[in-house]
PDB file of C-alpha atoms in Angstrom:
ATOM      1  CA  MET A   1      88.448 162.147  38.767  1.00 61.00           C
ATOM      2  CA  ALA A   2      89.655 165.366  40.451  1.00 84.00           C
ATOM      3  CA  LYS A   3      86.151 166.856  40.154  1.00 89.00           C
ATOM      4  CA  LYS A   4      84.645 163.846  41.953  1.00 89.00           C
ATOM      5  CA  ALA A   5      87.247 164.131  44.714  1.00 87.00           C
ATOM      6  CA  GLU A   6      86.500 167.842  45.130  1.00 92.00           C
ATOM      7  CA  VAL A   7      82.758 167.133  45.357  1.00 92.00           C
ATOM      8  CA  LYS A   8      83.391 164.490  48.038  1.00 93.00           C
ATOM      9  CA  ARG A   9      85.684 166.838  49.971  1.00 95.00           C
ATOM     10  CA  GLU A  10      83.053 169.605  49.867  1.00 95.00           C
ATOM     11  CA  LEU A  11      80.399 167.146  51.050  1.00 95.00           C
ATOM     12  CA  ILE A  12      82.571 166.214  54.016  1.00 97.00           C
ATOM     13  CA  LEU A  13      83.104 169.876  54.926  1.00 97.00           C
ATOM     14  CA  THR A  14      79.400 170.713  54.573  1.00 97.00           C
ATOM     15  CA  LYS A  15      78.266 167.759  56.680  1.00 97.00           C
ATOM     16  CA  ALA A  16      81.042 168.287  59.234  1.00 98.00           C
ATOM     17  CA  LYS A  17      79.926 171.901  59.664  1.00 97.00           C
ATOM     18  CA  GLU A  18      76.450 170.642  60.571  1.00 97.00           C
ATOM     19  CA  VAL A  19      77.975 168.262  63.132  1.00 98.00           C
ATOM     20  CA  PHE A  20      80.158 170.991  64.675  1.00 98.00           C
ATOM     21  CA  ILE A  21      77.205 173.387  64.908  1.00 97.00           C
ATOM     22  CA  ARG A  22      75.021 170.733  66.505  1.00 97.00           C
ATOM     23  CA  LYS A  23      77.578 169.168  68.870  1.00 97.00           C
ATOM     24  CA  GLY A  24      80.346 171.721  69.266  1.00 95.00           C
ATOM     25  CA  PHE A  25      83.968 170.770  68.728  1.00 96.00           C
ATOM     26  CA  ASN A  26      84.577 168.719  71.873  1.00 96.00           C
ATOM     27  CA  ARG A  27      81.617 166.355  71.571  1.00 96.00           C
ATOM     28  CA  ALA A  28      81.881 165.891  67.802  1.00 97.00           C
ATOM     29  CA  THR A  29      83.769 162.790  66.716  1.00 96.00           C
ATOM     30  CA  MET A  30      85.123 161.495  63.436  1.00 96.00           C
ATOM     31  CA  LYS A  31      82.418 158.818  63.655  1.00 96.00           C
ATOM     32  CA  ASP A  32      79.751 161.549  63.858  1.00 97.00           C
ATOM     33  CA  ILE A  33      81.155 163.161  60.730  1.00 97.00           C
ATOM     34  CA  ILE A  34      81.453 159.830  58.924  1.00 96.00           C
ATOM     35  CA  ASP A  35      77.852 158.955  59.825  1.00 96.00           C
ATOM     36  CA  GLU A  36      76.621 162.396  58.722  1.00 96.00           C
ATOM     37  CA  CYS A  37      78.425 162.037  55.375  1.00 94.00           C
ATOM     38  CA  GLU A  38      77.276 158.438  54.923  1.00 93.00           C
ATOM     39  CA  ILE A  39      80.728 157.384  53.772  1.00 91.00           C
ATOM     40  CA  SER A  40      83.160 154.752  54.979  1.00 90.00           C
ATOM     41  CA  ARG A  41      85.790 155.391  57.618  1.00 89.00           C
ATOM     42  CA  GLY A  42      88.466 154.792  55.004  1.00 89.00           C
ATOM     43  CA  GLY A  43      86.691 157.163  52.635  1.00 88.00           C
ATOM     44  CA  ILE A  44      86.993 160.138  54.967  1.00 93.00           C
ATOM     45  CA  TYR A  45      90.660 159.468  55.691  1.00 92.00           C
ATOM     46  CA  LEU A  46      91.447 159.849  51.997  1.00 92.00           C
ATOM     47  CA  TYR A  47      90.671 163.557  52.497  1.00 94.00           C
ATOM     48  CA  PHE A  48      91.326 164.376  56.148  1.00 95.00           C
ATOM     49  CA  SER A  49      93.485 162.820  58.870  1.00 94.00           C
ATOM     50  CA  THR A  50      91.848 164.275  61.972  1.00 95.00           C
ATOM     51  CA  LYS A  51      88.778 166.016  63.297  1.00 96.00           C
ATOM     52  CA  GLU A  52      90.972 169.069  63.922  1.00 94.00           C
ATOM     53  CA  GLU A  53      92.019 169.206  60.278  1.00 95.00           C
ATOM     54  CA  ILE A  54      88.388 169.040  59.186  1.00 97.00           C
ATOM     55  CA  PHE A  55      87.367 171.731  61.664  1.00 96.00           C
ATOM     56  CA  VAL A  56      90.078 174.141  60.533  1.00 93.00           C
ATOM     57  CA  GLU A  57      88.969 173.731  56.908  1.00 96.00           C
ATOM     58  CA  VAL A  58      85.277 174.129  57.837  1.00 97.00           C
ATOM     59  CA  VAL A  59      85.974 177.396  59.659  1.00 95.00           C
ATOM     60  CA  LYS A  60      88.215 178.779  56.928  1.00 93.00           C
ATOM     61  CA  LYS A  61      85.642 177.963  54.260  1.00 95.00           C
ATOM     62  CA  HIS A  62      82.807 179.437  56.345  1.00 94.00           C
ATOM     63  CA  ASN A  63      84.646 182.690  57.022  1.00 92.00           C
ATOM     64  CA  HIS A  64      85.897 183.014  53.451  1.00 92.00           C
ATOM     65  CA  ALA A  65      82.310 182.675  52.209  1.00 94.00           C
ATOM     66  CA  LYS A  66      81.097 185.374  54.637  1.00 91.00           C
ATOM     67  CA  ILE A  67      83.815 187.807  53.601  1.00 92.00           C
ATOM     68  CA  GLN A  68      83.264 187.115  49.896  1.00 93.00           C
ATOM     69  CA  ALA A  69      79.492 187.597  50.257  1.00 93.00           C
ATOM     70  CA  LEU A  70      80.099 190.959  51.915  1.00 92.00           C
ATOM     71  CA  LYS A  71      82.541 192.020  49.181  1.00 92.00           C
ATOM     72  CA  ASP A  72      79.988 191.007  46.554  1.00 94.00           C
ATOM     73  CA  SER A  73      77.278 193.029  48.334  1.00 93.00           C
ATOM     74  CA  ILE A  74      79.538 196.079  48.495  1.00 93.00           C
ATOM     75  CA  GLU A  75      80.431 195.739  44.821  1.00 92.00           C
ATOM     76  CA  LYS A  76      76.748 195.614  43.824  1.00 93.00           C
ATOM     77  CA  SER A  77      75.568 198.381  46.158  1.00 90.00           C
ATOM     78  CA  ASP A  78      75.627 202.133  46.203  1.00 86.00           C
ATOM     79  CA  ASN A  79      73.891 202.426  49.576  1.00 93.00           C
ATOM     80  CA  PHE A  80      76.166 202.261  52.618  1.00 94.00           C
ATOM     81  CA  ASN A  81      73.310 202.695  55.090  1.00 92.00           C
ATOM     82  CA  LEU A  82      71.492 199.690  53.666  1.00 93.00           C
ATOM     83  CA  LEU A  83      74.651 197.562  53.823  1.00 94.00           C
ATOM     84  CA  ILE A  84      75.463 198.552  57.386  1.00 94.00           C
ATOM     85  CA  ASP A  85      71.888 197.787  58.430  1.00 94.00           C
ATOM     86  CA  GLU A  86      72.111 194.370  56.746  1.00 94.00           C
ATOM     87  CA  PHE A  87      75.448 193.678  58.437  1.00 94.00           C
ATOM     88  CA  PHE A  88      74.151 194.537  61.894  1.00 95.00           C
ATOM     89  CA  ASP A  89      70.862 192.708  61.304  1.00 95.00           C
ATOM     90  CA  ASP A  90      72.940 189.635  60.487  1.00 93.00           C
ATOM     91  CA  GLN A  91      74.997 190.116  63.662  1.00 93.00           C
ATOM     92  CA  LYS A  92      71.822 190.377  65.734  1.00 95.00           C
ATOM     93  CA  GLU A  93      70.389 187.245  64.110  1.00 94.00           C
ATOM     94  CA  ARG A  94      73.580 185.358  64.938  1.00 92.00           C
ATOM     95  CA  LEU A  95      73.561 186.616  68.532  1.00 94.00           C
ATOM     96  CA  LEU A  96      70.011 185.424  69.059  1.00 95.00           C
ATOM     97  CA  ASN A  97      70.705 182.050  67.423  1.00 93.00           C
ATOM     98  CA  MET A  98      74.092 180.967  68.715  1.00 90.00           C
ATOM     99  CA  ASP A  99      72.903 177.356  68.597  1.00 89.00           C
ATOM    100  CA  LYS A 100      73.067 177.629  64.793  1.00 91.00           C
ATOM    101  CA  SER A 101      76.621 178.953  64.760  1.00 91.00           C
ATOM    102  CA  LEU A 102      80.181 177.610  64.774  1.00 93.00           C
ATOM    103  CA  PHE A 103      81.090 180.023  67.583  1.00 90.00           C
ATOM    104  CA  VAL A 104      80.787 177.486  70.440  1.00 91.00           C
ATOM    105  CA  ALA A 105      82.884 174.966  68.526  1.00 93.00           C
ATOM    106  CA  MET A 106      85.453 177.681  67.825  1.00 90.00           C
ATOM    107  CA  ILE A 107      85.737 178.581  71.513  1.00 88.00           C
ATOM    108  CA  GLU A 108      86.090 174.912  72.444  1.00 91.00           C
ATOM    109  CA  PHE A 109      88.775 174.478  69.808  1.00 90.00           C
ATOM    110  CA  CYS A 110      90.638 177.532  71.084  1.00 86.00           C
ATOM    111  CA  PHE A 111      90.647 176.423  74.717  1.00 84.00           C
ATOM    112  CA  GLY A 112      91.667 172.890  73.843  1.00 84.00           C
ATOM    113  CA  HIS A 113      94.451 173.709  71.425  1.00 79.00           C
ATOM    114  CA  LYS A 114      97.333 175.757  72.754  1.00 79.00           C
ATOM    115  CA  SER A 115      99.984 175.367  70.078  1.00 81.00           C
ATOM    116  CA  VAL A 116     101.189 178.555  68.431  1.00 80.00           C
ATOM    117  CA  SER A 117      99.756 177.525  65.051  1.00 80.00           C
ATOM    118  CA  ASP A 118      96.349 176.750  66.595  1.00 75.00           C
ATOM    119  CA  GLN A 119      96.317 180.066  68.432  1.00 79.00           C
ATOM    120  CA  ASP A 120      97.360 181.880  65.248  1.00 84.00           C
ATOM    121  CA  PHE A 121      94.493 180.173  63.421  1.00 83.00           C
ATOM    122  CA  TYR A 122      92.019 181.230  66.124  1.00 79.00           C
ATOM    123  CA  ARG A 123      93.311 184.808  66.139  1.00 82.00           C
ATOM    124  CA  GLU A 124      93.078 185.001  62.350  1.00 85.00           C
ATOM    125  CA  GLN A 125      89.465 183.781  62.391  1.00 81.00           C
ATOM    126  CA  PHE A 126      88.583 186.139  65.250  1.00 77.00           C
ATOM    127  CA  PHE A 127      89.862 189.087  63.240  1.00 85.00           C
ATOM    128  CA  ASN A 128      87.721 188.139  60.236  1.00 88.00           C
ATOM    129  CA  THR A 129      84.969 190.148  61.942  1.00 88.00           C
ATOM    130  CA  LYS A 130      87.289 193.144  61.799  1.00 91.00           C
ATOM    131  CA  LYS A 131      88.048 192.504  58.121  1.00 91.00           C
ATOM    132  CA  MET A 132      84.340 192.596  57.371  1.00 92.00           C
ATOM    133  CA  ILE A 133      83.825 195.794  59.353  1.00 94.00           C
ATOM    134  CA  LEU A 134      86.801 197.431  57.637  1.00 94.00           C
ATOM    135  CA  GLU A 135      85.394 196.507  54.218  1.00 93.00           C
ATOM    136  CA  LEU A 136      82.146 198.242  55.170  1.00 95.00           C
ATOM    137  CA  LEU A 137      83.842 201.291  56.675  1.00 95.00           C
ATOM    138  CA  GLU A 138      86.090 201.756  53.649  1.00 95.00           C
ATOM    139  CA  PHE A 139      82.997 201.671  51.443  1.00 95.00           C
ATOM    140  CA  GLY A 140      81.318 204.178  53.782  1.00 95.00           C
ATOM    141  CA  LYS A 141      84.327 206.519  53.529  1.00 93.00           C
ATOM    142  CA  LYS A 142      84.303 206.222  49.745  1.00 92.00           C
ATOM    143  CA  GLU A 143      80.598 207.124  49.747  1.00 92.00           C
ATOM    144  CA  ASN A 144      81.282 210.040  52.181  1.00 91.00           C
ATOM    145  CA  VAL A 145      78.946 208.570  54.794  1.00 92.00           C
ATOM    146  CA  VAL A 146      81.637 207.550  57.294  1.00 93.00           C
ATOM    147  CA  GLN A 147      83.423 210.676  58.466  1.00 90.00           C
ATOM    148  CA  ILE A 148      85.851 209.126  60.936  1.00 90.00           C
ATOM    149  CA  ASP A 149      89.513 209.216  59.949  1.00 88.00           C
ATOM    150  CA  ASN A 150      90.738 206.317  62.081  1.00 92.00           C
ATOM    151  CA  ILE A 151      88.535 203.523  60.742  1.00 94.00           C
ATOM    152  CA  ASP A 152      90.997 200.865  61.930  1.00 94.00           C
ATOM    153  CA  ARG A 153      90.449 201.883  65.542  1.00 94.00           C
ATOM    154  CA  LEU A 154      86.689 202.072  64.988  1.00 94.00           C
ATOM    155  CA  ALA A 155      86.703 198.590  63.430  1.00 94.00           C
ATOM    156  CA  ASP A 156      88.545 197.264  66.509  1.00 94.00           C
ATOM    157  CA  SER A 157      85.939 198.755  68.836  1.00 94.00           C
ATOM    158  CA  VAL A 158      82.986 197.400  66.859  1.00 94.00           C
ATOM    159  CA  MET A 159      84.660 193.995  66.576  1.00 92.00           C
ATOM    160  CA  PHE A 160      85.326 193.783  70.321  1.00 92.00           C
ATOM    161  CA  LEU A 161      81.768 194.774  71.108  1.00 93.00           C
ATOM    162  CA  ILE A 162      80.351 192.140  68.741  1.00 93.00           C
ATOM    163  CA  GLU A 163      82.717 189.414  69.937  1.00 90.00           C
ATOM    164  CA  GLY A 164      81.941 190.268  73.559  1.00 92.00           C
ATOM    165  CA  LEU A 165      78.234 190.008  72.834  1.00 94.00           C
ATOM    166  CA  ARG A 166      78.814 186.594  71.235  1.00 92.00           C
ATOM    167  CA  SER A 167      80.614 185.397  74.343  1.00 91.00           C
ATOM    168  CA  LEU A 168      77.771 186.687  76.514  1.00 93.00           C
ATOM    169  CA  ALA A 169      75.202 185.039  74.251  1.00 93.00           C
ATOM    170  CA  VAL A 170      76.958 181.678  74.631  1.00 91.00           C
ATOM    171  CA  SER A 171      77.687 181.907  78.351  1.00 90.00           C
ATOM    172  CA  SER A 172      74.385 183.242  79.652  1.00 91.00           C
ATOM    173  CA  GLY A 173      72.156 184.164  76.752  1.00 92.00           C
ATOM    174  CA  ILE A 174      71.212 187.548  75.418  1.00 93.00           C
ATOM    175  CA  SER A 175      67.853 189.231  75.083  1.00 95.00           C
ATOM    176  CA  GLU A 176      66.659 190.803  71.870  1.00 96.00           C
ATOM    177  CA  LYS A 177      66.418 194.125  73.713  1.00 97.00           C
ATOM    178  CA  LEU A 178      70.068 194.009  74.799  1.00 95.00           C
ATOM    179  CA  ALA A 179      71.146 192.931  71.301  1.00 95.00           C
ATOM    180  CA  ASP A 180      69.223 195.874  69.795  1.00 96.00           C
ATOM    181  CA  GLU A 181      70.706 198.338  72.304  1.00 95.00           C
ATOM    182  CA  GLN A 182      74.280 197.235  71.647  1.00 95.00           C
ATOM    183  CA  ILE A 183      73.828 197.044  67.874  1.00 94.00           C
ATOM    184  CA  ASN A 184      72.531 200.622  68.009  1.00 93.00           C
ATOM    185  CA  VAL A 185      75.670 201.638  69.935  1.00 93.00           C
ATOM    186  CA  CYS A 186      77.734 200.142  67.110  1.00 92.00           C
ATOM    187  CA  LYS A 187      75.714 201.943  64.455  1.00 92.00           C
ATOM    188  CA  ARG A 188      76.096 205.275  66.280  1.00 92.00           C
ATOM    189  CA  MET A 189      79.863 204.755  66.505  1.00 91.00           C
ATOM    190  CA  VAL A 190      80.028 204.056  62.766  1.00 91.00           C
ATOM    191  CA  LEU A 191      77.912 207.067  61.802  1.00 87.00           C
ATOM    192  CA  SER A 192      79.436 209.529  64.260  1.00 84.00           C
ATOM    193  CA  GLU A 193      81.887 212.178  63.107  1.00 65.00           C
ATOM    194  CA  SER A 194      84.442 211.557  65.823  1.00 63.00           C
ATOM    195  CA  PHE A 195      85.889 208.529  67.453  1.00 57.00           C
TER     196      PHE A 195
END
């Protein structure tokens, strides 16, 4: 019975993610999620009490999967340059396709939820980008490709540049040329010998 419940819970999270990507956080409703899952109203409340609770779990699951995929790639690779190119290619793809991302919903959630726990959740998710960058930089140091001593500071700078680009992409759009230019700035920072 527990397996069936876990499958149903995962279905709800998967379908809810689609709703949040399509509608954002503010316009998404429990009814939208229920309709997307094709389950009863009572059925969803066996697993989640609120839209907020579902959203938090969707974001955590999404970010955990991204971090785990990166760790798996690092574990299987011996080529830092290839991994860093893949990471930045993925960032560019996300920048140019913000309509297929949870970023808008995350911003809406952040601005609408001011409790300390909600802000802590947002901050933690925001810094997942830094965690990913640090994973890459630590691998690059191990492979003697990254020569910078203060990789924490470098990770902050790359993270802020990426997050700023995401905000720009949502607020006014971003051209492929600008995305390429800024991604190249990030790559040069990573591969430079001083920072």
